[in-house]
XYZ file of C-alpha atoms in Angstrom:
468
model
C 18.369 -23.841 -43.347
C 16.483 -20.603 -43.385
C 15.621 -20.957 -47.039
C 14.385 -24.675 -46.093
C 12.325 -23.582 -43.502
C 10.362 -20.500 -45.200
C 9.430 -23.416 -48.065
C 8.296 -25.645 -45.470
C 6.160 -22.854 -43.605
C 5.111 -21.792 -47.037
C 3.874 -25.518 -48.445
C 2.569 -26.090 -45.005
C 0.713 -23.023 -44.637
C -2.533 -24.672 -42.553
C -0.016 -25.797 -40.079
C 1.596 -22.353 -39.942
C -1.519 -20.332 -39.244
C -2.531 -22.884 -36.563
C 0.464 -23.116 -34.787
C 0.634 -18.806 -35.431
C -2.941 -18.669 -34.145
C -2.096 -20.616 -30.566
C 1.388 -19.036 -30.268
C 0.090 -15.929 -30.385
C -2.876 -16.666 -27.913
C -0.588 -18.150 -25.862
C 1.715 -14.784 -25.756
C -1.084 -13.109 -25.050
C -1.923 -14.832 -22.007
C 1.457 -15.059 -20.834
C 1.937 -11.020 -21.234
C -1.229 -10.655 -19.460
C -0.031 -12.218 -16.568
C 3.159 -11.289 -16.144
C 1.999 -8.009 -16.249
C -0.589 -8.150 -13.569
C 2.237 -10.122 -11.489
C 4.486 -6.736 -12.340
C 1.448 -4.524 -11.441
C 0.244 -6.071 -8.039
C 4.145 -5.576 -7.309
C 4.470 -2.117 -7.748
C 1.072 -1.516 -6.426
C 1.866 -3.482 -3.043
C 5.180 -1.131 -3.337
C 3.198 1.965 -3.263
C 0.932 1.129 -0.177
C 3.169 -0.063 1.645
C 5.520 3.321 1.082
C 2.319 5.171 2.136
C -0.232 3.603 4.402
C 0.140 2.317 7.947
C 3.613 2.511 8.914
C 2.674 3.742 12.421
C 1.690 2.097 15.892
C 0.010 3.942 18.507
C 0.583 3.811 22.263
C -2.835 4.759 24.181
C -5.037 4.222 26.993
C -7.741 1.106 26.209
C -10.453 2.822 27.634
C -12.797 0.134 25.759
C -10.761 -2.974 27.037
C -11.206 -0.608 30.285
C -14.995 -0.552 30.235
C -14.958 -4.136 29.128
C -13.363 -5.572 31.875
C -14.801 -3.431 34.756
C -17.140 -4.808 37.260
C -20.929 -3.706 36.527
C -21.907 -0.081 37.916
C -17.951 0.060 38.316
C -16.386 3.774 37.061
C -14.194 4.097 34.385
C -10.921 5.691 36.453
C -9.894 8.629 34.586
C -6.830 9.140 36.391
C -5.138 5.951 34.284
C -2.401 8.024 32.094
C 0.159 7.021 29.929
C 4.060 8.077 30.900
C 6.808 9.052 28.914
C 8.364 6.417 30.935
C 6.125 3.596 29.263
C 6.465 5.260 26.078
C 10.477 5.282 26.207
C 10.299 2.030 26.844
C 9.372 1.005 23.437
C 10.947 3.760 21.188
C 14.274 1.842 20.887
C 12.629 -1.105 20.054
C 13.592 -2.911 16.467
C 11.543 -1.850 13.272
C 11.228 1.593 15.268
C 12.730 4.156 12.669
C 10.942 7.444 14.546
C 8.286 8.206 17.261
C 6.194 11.118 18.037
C 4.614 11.917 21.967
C 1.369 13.466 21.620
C -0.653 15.752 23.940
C -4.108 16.322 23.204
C -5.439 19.408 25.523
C -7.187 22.492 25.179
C -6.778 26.178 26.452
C -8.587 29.706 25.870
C -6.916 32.834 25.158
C -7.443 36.656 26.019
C -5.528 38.082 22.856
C -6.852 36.226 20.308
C -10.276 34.871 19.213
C -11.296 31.314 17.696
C -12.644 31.139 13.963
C -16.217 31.165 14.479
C -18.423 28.798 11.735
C -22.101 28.974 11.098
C -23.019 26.130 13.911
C -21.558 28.489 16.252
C -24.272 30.963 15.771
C -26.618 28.184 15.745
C -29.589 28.909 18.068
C -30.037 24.944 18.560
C -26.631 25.328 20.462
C -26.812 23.891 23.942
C -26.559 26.458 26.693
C -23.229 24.944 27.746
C -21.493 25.585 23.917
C -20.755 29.596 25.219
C -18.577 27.823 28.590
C -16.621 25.728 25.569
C -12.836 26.246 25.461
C -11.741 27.981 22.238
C -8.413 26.576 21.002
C -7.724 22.882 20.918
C -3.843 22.395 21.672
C -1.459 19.845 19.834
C 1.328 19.434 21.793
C 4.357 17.063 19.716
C 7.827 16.108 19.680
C 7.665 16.779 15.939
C 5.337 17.589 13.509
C 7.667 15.997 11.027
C 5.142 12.827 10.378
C 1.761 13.818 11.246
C -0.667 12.151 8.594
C -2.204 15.978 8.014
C 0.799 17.127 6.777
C 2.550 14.323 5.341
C -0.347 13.139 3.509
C -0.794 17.320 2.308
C -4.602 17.721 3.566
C -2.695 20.430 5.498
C -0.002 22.903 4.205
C 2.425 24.617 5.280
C 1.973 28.375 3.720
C 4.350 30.606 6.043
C 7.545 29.296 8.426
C 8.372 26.247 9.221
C 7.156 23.149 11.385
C 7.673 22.209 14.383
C 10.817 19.878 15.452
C 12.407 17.785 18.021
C 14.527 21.520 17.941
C 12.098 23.159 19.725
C 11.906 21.176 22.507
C 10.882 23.571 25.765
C 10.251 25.919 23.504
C 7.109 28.048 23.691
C 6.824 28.145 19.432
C 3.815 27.070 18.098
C 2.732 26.559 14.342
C -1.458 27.788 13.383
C -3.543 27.585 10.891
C -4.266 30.495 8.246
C -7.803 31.643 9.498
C -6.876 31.663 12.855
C -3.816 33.922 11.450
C -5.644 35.877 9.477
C -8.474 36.587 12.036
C -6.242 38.107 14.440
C -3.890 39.877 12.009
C -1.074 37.720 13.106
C 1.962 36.301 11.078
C 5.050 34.533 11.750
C 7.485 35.961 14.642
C 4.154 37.475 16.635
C 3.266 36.481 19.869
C -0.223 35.295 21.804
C -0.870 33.941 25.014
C -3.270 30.892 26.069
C -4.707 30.298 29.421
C -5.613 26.757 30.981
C -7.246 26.303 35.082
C -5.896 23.328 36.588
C -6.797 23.124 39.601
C -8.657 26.361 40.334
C -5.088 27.647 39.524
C -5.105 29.764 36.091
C -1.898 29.059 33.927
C -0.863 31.445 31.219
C 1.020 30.154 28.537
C 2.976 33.032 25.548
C 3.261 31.403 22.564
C 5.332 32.676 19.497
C 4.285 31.519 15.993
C 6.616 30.185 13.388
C 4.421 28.517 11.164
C 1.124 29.060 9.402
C -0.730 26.258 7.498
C -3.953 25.884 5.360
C -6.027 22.984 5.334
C -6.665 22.013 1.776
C -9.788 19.793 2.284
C -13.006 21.744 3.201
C -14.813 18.851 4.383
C -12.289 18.974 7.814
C -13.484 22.462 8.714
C -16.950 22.812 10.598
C -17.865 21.846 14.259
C -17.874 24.919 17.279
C -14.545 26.134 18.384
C -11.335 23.590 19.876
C -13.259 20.971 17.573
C -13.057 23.091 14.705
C -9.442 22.330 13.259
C -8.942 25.539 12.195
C -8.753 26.562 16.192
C -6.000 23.981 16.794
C -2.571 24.926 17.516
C 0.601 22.869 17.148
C 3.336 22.895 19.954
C 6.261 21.436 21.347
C 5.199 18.480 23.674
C 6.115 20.673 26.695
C 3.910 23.209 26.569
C 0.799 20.508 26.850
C 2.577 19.234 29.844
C 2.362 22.609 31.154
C -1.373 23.058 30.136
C -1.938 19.670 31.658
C -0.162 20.343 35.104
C 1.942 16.791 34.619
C 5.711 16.695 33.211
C 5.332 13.028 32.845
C 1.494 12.426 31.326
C 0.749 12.150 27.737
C -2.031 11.275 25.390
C -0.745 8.598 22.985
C 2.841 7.818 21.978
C 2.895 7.060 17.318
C 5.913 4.724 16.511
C 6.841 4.761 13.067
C 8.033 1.865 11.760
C 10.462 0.889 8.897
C 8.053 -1.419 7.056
C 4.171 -2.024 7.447
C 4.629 -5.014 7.417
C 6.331 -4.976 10.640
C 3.732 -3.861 12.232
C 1.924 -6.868 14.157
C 6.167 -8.337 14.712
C 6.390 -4.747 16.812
C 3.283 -5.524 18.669
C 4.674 -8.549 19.782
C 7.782 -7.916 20.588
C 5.930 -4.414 22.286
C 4.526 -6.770 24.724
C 7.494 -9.422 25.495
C 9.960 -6.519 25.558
C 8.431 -3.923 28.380
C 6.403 -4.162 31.708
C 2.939 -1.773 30.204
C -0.418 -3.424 31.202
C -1.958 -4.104 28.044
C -4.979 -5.040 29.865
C -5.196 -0.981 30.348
C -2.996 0.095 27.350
C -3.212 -0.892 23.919
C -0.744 -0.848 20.811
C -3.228 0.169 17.233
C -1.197 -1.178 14.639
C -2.540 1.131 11.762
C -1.760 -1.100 9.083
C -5.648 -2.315 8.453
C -5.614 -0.740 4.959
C -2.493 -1.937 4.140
C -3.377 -5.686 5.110
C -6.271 -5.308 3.201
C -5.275 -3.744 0.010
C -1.597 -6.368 0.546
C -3.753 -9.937 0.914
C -6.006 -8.501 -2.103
C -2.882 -8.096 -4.171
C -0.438 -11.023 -2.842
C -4.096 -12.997 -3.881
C -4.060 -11.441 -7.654
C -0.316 -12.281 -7.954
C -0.268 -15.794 -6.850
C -3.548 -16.403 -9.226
C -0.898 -14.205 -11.757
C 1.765 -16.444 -11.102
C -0.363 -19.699 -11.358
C -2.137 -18.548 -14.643
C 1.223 -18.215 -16.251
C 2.864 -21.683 -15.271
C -0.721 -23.076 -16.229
C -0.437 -21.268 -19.748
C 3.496 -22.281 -19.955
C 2.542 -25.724 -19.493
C -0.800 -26.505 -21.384
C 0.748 -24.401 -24.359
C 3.849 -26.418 -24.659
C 2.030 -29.672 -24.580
C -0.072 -28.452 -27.335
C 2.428 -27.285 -29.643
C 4.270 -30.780 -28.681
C 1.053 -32.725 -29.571
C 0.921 -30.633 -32.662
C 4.430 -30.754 -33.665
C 4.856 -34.380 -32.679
C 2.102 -34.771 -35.760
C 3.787 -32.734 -38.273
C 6.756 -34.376 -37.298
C 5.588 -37.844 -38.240
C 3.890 -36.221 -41.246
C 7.996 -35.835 -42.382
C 9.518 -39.222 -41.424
C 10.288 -39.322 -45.182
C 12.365 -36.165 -45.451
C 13.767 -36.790 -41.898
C 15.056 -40.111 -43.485
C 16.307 -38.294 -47.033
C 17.866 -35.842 -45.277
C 19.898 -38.163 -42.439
C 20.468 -40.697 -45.700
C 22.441 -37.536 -47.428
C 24.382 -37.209 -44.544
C 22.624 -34.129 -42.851
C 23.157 -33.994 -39.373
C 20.370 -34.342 -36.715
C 21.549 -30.902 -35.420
C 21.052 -29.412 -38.340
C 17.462 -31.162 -38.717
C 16.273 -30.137 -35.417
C 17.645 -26.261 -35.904
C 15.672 -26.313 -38.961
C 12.142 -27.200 -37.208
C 13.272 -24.772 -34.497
C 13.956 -22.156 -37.535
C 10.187 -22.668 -38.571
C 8.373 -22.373 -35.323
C 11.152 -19.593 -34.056
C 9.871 -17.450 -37.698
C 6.391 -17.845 -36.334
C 7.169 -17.037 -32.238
C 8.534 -13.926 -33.533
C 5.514 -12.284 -35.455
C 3.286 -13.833 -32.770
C 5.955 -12.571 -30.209
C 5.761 -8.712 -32.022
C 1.588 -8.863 -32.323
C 1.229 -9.736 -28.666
C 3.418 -6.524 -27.808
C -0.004 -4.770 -29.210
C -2.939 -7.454 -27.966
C -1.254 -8.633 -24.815
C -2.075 -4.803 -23.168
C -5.609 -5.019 -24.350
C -5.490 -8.841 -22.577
C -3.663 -7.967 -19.501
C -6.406 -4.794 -19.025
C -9.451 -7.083 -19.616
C -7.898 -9.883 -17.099
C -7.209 -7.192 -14.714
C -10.424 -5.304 -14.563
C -11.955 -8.481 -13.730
C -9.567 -9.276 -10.926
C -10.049 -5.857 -9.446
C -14.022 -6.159 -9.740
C -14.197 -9.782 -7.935
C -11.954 -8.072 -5.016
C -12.148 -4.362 -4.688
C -15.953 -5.148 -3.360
C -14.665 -6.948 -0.661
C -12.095 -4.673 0.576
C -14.371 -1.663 0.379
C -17.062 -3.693 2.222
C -14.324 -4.425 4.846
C -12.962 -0.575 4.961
C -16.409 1.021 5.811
C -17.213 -1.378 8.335
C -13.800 -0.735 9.866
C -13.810 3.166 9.433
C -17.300 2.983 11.725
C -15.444 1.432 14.630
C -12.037 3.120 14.144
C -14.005 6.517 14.174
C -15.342 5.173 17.217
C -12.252 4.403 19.171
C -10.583 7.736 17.887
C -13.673 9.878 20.073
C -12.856 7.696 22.878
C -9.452 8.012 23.112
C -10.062 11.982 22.841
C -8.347 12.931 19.510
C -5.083 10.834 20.573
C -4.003 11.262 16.704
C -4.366 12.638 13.187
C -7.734 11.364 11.165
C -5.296 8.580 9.832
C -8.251 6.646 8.238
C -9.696 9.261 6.737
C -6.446 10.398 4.986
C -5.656 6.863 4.401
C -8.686 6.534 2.113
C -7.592 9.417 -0.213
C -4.088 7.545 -0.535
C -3.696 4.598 -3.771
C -6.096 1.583 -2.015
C -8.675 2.075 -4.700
C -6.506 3.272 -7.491
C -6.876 1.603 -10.823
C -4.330 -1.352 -10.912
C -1.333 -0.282 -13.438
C -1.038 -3.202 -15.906
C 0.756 -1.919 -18.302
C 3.376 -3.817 -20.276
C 7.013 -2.473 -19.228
C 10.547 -4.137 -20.469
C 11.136 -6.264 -17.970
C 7.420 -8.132 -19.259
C 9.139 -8.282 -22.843
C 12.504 -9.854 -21.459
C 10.591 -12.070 -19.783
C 7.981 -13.127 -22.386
C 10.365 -13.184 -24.809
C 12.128 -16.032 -22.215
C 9.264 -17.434 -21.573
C 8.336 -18.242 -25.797
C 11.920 -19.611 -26.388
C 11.405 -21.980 -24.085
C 8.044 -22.937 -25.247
C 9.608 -23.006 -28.826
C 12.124 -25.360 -27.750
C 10.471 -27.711 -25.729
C 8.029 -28.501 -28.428
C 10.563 -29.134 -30.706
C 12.824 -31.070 -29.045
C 10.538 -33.333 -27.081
C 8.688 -34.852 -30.550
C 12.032 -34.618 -32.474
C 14.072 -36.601 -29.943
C 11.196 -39.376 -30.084
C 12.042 -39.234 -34.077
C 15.701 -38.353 -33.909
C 16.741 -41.444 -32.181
C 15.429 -44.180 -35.381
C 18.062 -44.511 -37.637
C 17.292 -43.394 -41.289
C 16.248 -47.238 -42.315
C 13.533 -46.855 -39.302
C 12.712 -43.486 -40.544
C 11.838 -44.893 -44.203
C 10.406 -47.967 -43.536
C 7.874 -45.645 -42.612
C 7.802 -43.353 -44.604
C 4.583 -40.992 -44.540
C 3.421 -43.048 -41.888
């Protein structure tokens, strides 16, 4: 049969270069999306591994302002409770949470990094009565976007953990350190006046880190991240003069895409005004760069059923012509007693020969195909999200001022992590396995949809008509 079918591709040759030339186009496109499909996948894999897992717990002072009466104050003496945040930390899709107090404090043994807008003689007046250190006071500093995200590192010690809970250990950054000739084990105290009342706080470092982008470090003093220092959450209820008061409350969650089900289930589950409080799912990047993607892979999807389809009725129109072109040898060959099995292997022999060397070429075009088809893709909707980012950096800046440094500059990390990477479309062996699937079938359903329209004459209706 194999010897039969190399004659017939041979004496046939324009058929075989046709039916090569749309195989391997066909391949081509099928590779190309099967490997964007495979891309989009992984892609959607890595942002959601890396970008907005969290939920934050804070006071709404804009849904505050909002909703007051006109002239009305804002109240500043609305505070969120460990209470109100404990209510929500056992909560499903909750894997860990962080309490957060954002104060600040002086100190009489060691001095603040100065930077050149310190010195600046178009400082207001009030700049000399700033505070010097800003204090960031955590249950952990296991997953704090700084440091997990490694715009910070950690040079000397360790971080801070839910271990050193009422301790007085704090964790500092390397100019501070350096400035003051201080290293790991020393001691420092901080001062705070609440109240007309001045409290003294000694803290004893056993960390140091260095911030690794130099875009973070500027501003006067406590805004100056270099001047913050990391402590257990106690020691900002101490600065604060509340056991009970903190700034914002981070849930991390076990999936992003849990995110807006938490919310929900936030507000059936516990009594917090969310007229006054609000969750911040931080999953806007993540939605984004996820409905960009799930968008590509469903186009992906549909490209390659389209391709599937429109190639297998063209081969069948094609074969179902060449087919006809051999009722005569169809009819010599059943008349000699050759089995219709037999005949139909054959024809799947012939186009099988040429799905192979069209199969093994597309390994080569297909990644030139599936780049080309991707580029274009990621040009028609990586405007879009970037439109959509800066617009929603301006107002998330915003609300981070307002709600006075309540977290980590999650957006700005965010837009360092994979969102804009180049998608990865490169063919892996799961794409083969799959094309290589996906041809067979094409193979056979061209073959056996004209031959079963032949195959069921008998040999006397076969050569009555002969060459048609």
């Amino acid at each position: 049969m194999i010897k039969n079918a190399l004659l017939s591709l041979k004496k046939n040759i324009g058929k075989t270069i046709l039916l090569f030339v749309i195989i391997v186009i066909i391949t081509n496109l099928v590779i190309a999306g099967l490997s964007i499909q495979s891309a989009t996948k992984k892609s959607m894999d890595q942002i959601r591994s890396s970008l907005g897992n969290d939920v934050t717990l804070s006071v709404d002072f804009r849904n505050m302002i909002k909703n007051r009466k006109p002239s009305e104050a804002v109240s500043n003496e609305t505070s969120l409770t460990t209470t109100m945040a404990d209510s929500l930390k056992d909560l499903k899709y909750v894997k860990n949470y962080n309490y957060q107090i954002s104060t600040s404090a002086n100190s009489n043994s060691i001095s603040a990094v100065e930077t050149a807008s310190d010195n600046s003689n178009n400082q207001p007046e009030q700049a000399s009565n700033q505070v010097d250190f800003t204090i960031s006071a955590n249950t952990t500093m296991k997953y704090l976007d700084s440091f997990t995200n490694n715009n910070y590192k950690l040079t000397k010690g360790r971080l801070l953990t839910t271990k050193d809970q009422n301790t007085n250990n704090c964790v500092i950054e390397t100019n501070l350190a350096s400035d003051n000739d201080l290293s790991v084990g020393d001691t420092f105290t901080i001062t705070t006046t609440i109240n007309d009342e001045t409290i003294t706080q000694e803290l004893t470092i056993v960390g140091i880190y260095e911030i690794q982008s130099t875009n973070e470090i500027g501003s006067a003093h406590f805004n100056n991240p270099v001047n913050t220092i990391y402590t257990d959450l106690s020691i900002g209820q101490t600065l604060t003069g509340s056991s009970e008061n903190i700034t914002s409350a981070i849930y991390y969650l076990d999936d992003p895409e849990n995110a807006e089900a938490f919310v929900e289930l936030a507000k059936k589950k516990s009594d917090i005004d969310f007229d006054t409080f609000s969750l911040d799912a931080n999953n806007r990047l993540y939605q984004q760069n996820a409905s960009s993607l799930e968008s590509m892979q469903s186009f992906a999807k549909m490209f390659v059923w389209i391709v599937v389809i429109a190639g297998s009725a063209i081969l069948c129109l094609i074969l179902a012509l060449t087919i006809r072109n051999r009722y005569y040898e169809i009819g010599v060959l059943l008349s000699l007693g050759q089995s219709k099995v037999k005949i139909i292997a054959q024809q799947l022999i012939e186009i099988g020969l040429i799905a192979v060397v069209a199969f093994v070429i597309s390994l080569g075009t297909g990644q030139l195909t599936s780049r080309y088809m991707g580029n274009m893709l990621e040009s028609g909707s990586s405007s879009n999200v970037m439109q959509m980012d800066q617009k929603g950096d301006q107002s998330n800046d915003n609300q981070q001022k307002t709600n006075t440094q309540t977290k980590e500059n999650f957006l700005g990390n965010m837009m360092e992590g994979p969102s804009n990477q180049e998608l990865d479309v490169s063919i892996t062996g799961e794409n083969i396995v799959q094309l290589a699937g996906v041809t067979a079938t094409i193979c056979i359903v061209s073959i056996a949809v004209p031959a079963a329209y032949v195959l069921r004459l008998t040999p006397r209706q076969i050569l009555s008509r002969k060459e048609g």
